[in-house]
Amino acid sequence: MSGTNRMTGADAVLRSLEAEGVDVMFGLPGGAILPLYDAIARGTTVRHVLARHEQGAGHMAEGYARASGRPGVALATSGPGATNLVTPIADAWMDSTPLVCITGQVRSTLIGTDAFQECDITGITMPIVKHSWLVQDVKEIPAIIKAAFHVATTGRSGPVLVDIPRDIQEAELDFSYPDEVDLPGWRPPSKVHPLQIREAARVVALAEKPVLYVGGGTLNGDACEELLQLAEVGRLPVITTLMAKGAFPESHELHFGWPGMHGPKWSNFAMNKCDVLVAIGARFDDRVTGKLAAFAPGATIVHLDIDPAEIGKLRVADVPVVGPLKMAIAELTREVERHRSEGVPAPEAWLQKIVDWREEFPLRYDKSDELKPQTVIEKLQELTARDDVIVTTGVGQHQMWAMQYIVSERPRTFITSGGLGTMGYGIPAAIGAKAARPEATVVCVDGDGCFQMTQQELATAVLENLPIVVVIVNNGYLGMVQQWQDMFFAERRSQVHLTRQVPDYAMLAQAYGALGITVESEDELGPALEEALASGRTAVVDCRVAQSEQCFPMIPAGAAAIDMIEYGESVEAM
Amino acid sequence: MKHTISVQVEDKPGALARISTMFARRGFNIDSLAVGPTERSGVSCITLRVDCEQHSLEQIEKQIHKLVNVLRVTELVPGEAVERELLLLKVAAAADKRADLIASAAALGGRTLDLGADAVVFELTGTPEELDSFQELARPHGIQELIRTGRIGMSRPSTRRTSRRLSAIN
């Protein structure tokens, strides 16, 4: 036990955060959390980043978590402050991002009376948190904060919420921070069953056409080095989901793209034709599998996950392995190595087959007089290839092009909203990533629709000295919705036109004190990106791209992976 | 197929809400639910009756097990567990027509709790099937009010326990 001393609940929250090693928190004050903000004013070692909207604070905390591997912390007041955190909490839930949200609540005596700015935030968030606490006694604060961080970061990571009534922030306690958590019902898997590992290794090593289907759990489980070992020892092809982009170096000869709706044909062919599919921290999401019954038909499924509930949720696992992935992959590697050293051959012919598919069906698009969105991303990649760069994105076409054309070489350098598909994630996530990794260049590849959902956080970036470069792939449309309307609703465009001119993004950036540049042609693109990247300032590069470019290849929702539509093919042709 | 799941939870605010929210959000239906204290202070038992396939049952068990306040999840396997429900039944029966009802209730181990001018209240504890049959017996007389508690159960010490703990996989 650390030494005890008398303090308010609000001070106890800060001393607890400090004890957890938190260096940055993101938030916005309000009535019910005034005591905590007063404690911040009186002094803490934790840097507070003032967001312009609680949703921004939440996504910043997520971006911080994804860039650093440490839990993100977001603060908000009661009522609307707390409900504005609901989207980031849901986002963190879907993408298993460790997030600790602390909300103010009306005084205990007013709870249940429909008091000003009262809302039942623990009730509202119940389906989207790992756990939540409504603090009822000031003496519980240290133990609850300790438990909150423990639950957020152990097992399958995810969001938690601590709701603290104002009077409890003001009440006093003798503070001491516990060394242990007392959670008898929380026992995430800590070991891996050796027999399951042996069976998994046998299946993987003997496979003629294996594929490692790698998901975001690999990053959350800090298992990327182990994954590299496994792939190299077994000579196993790696396909990383959107959430796992960067978990395996993408220039590596064993990396074969990304699965699913907008993954390249070679990746989806490999997934479809494999005889053994090794799902590692991946959850058979519908955007990956397409029609589930036609996904990797006939393949033997080996499924490694820290969360037992993911095993068999959507696809029966022939060989389930539950446990921490770092440990599981390391042990699997040792066993696969044994098989290889005993003469079980590596699947060289299969690797060559996927290489052949890659050469036969490359990603492609046609250039034209108009600036193409793919060109914007390709240029950005070219200019940042040698830098320590973190890319965040919004959600939509630009996100899929970023997946296809950004080459992520290191873990935690591609940060995007996968499961929830939260438009507006990119800018605040970039700010959070910059707070976590100030030495890195942080670029947000954004859409014009996404930009307008969280653009107010440019003020945060400028004033908190967290410079980010926002590259807007501005086609003047809610592009992915437009693409679906064009493809599946007989080109009836319904409420998707935003225009490329309003707002004038460069002028808007300048209004926020950021650098703003408009790009109308390919000639202007390189210099503009170079200027923005070199400026060291928050910059917005408004790239006005072709308005009707569609993102391909594409597996229509509910279709089988092999029925994908390639660039230049019409829907009718399928 | 119907299954009985017994969940031991820490007696903390929101524990029941978290379980019922999980059922609602993942689209599982609860047939009956009973909550009460156990032999351990601070620990409650929630007994759920659900109608689902084996695959869904495994998902339910695993999802419940992930909840922080949940200590143990067990399926009560038919034949290896005793399961009981309590029925309170108000039946319309004038004084001259109630004798055989009272006799049937007594034969099933039930009790007559109240006799009114036009109606009788019975209490019956038993297996759900026993309660069903008494309910059917009473129906022609005119059931005015009926409440059942939802079943509770525990494993039989007399049989070898195969009742599965979740964590089966790990």
XYZ file of C-alpha atoms in Angstrom, chain B residues 91-106 112 114-122 134 141 144:
29
model
C -59.559 -20.514 -9.504
C -63.226 -19.647 -9.757
C -65.054 -22.275 -7.771
C -68.236 -21.912 -5.818
C -68.377 -23.650 -2.460
C -70.182 -26.711 -3.797
C -67.754 -27.264 -6.704
C -64.375 -26.993 -5.077
C -63.961 -30.299 -3.262
C -62.384 -32.223 -6.156
C -60.033 -29.311 -6.936
C -58.830 -29.227 -3.357
C -58.368 -32.978 -3.441
C -56.314 -32.831 -6.670
C -54.131 -30.090 -5.270
C -53.536 -32.104 -2.129
C -55.040 -24.328 -0.295
C -57.379 -18.984 0.773
C -61.025 -19.797 0.397
C -63.362 -17.059 -0.821
C -67.015 -17.126 -1.649
C -66.416 -17.599 -5.375
C -62.758 -18.507 -5.656
C -59.920 -20.493 -4.138
C -56.175 -19.756 -4.087
C -53.801 -22.710 -4.401
C -52.540 -28.997 -12.283
C -63.193 -24.233 -13.559
C -58.880 -15.965 -12.534
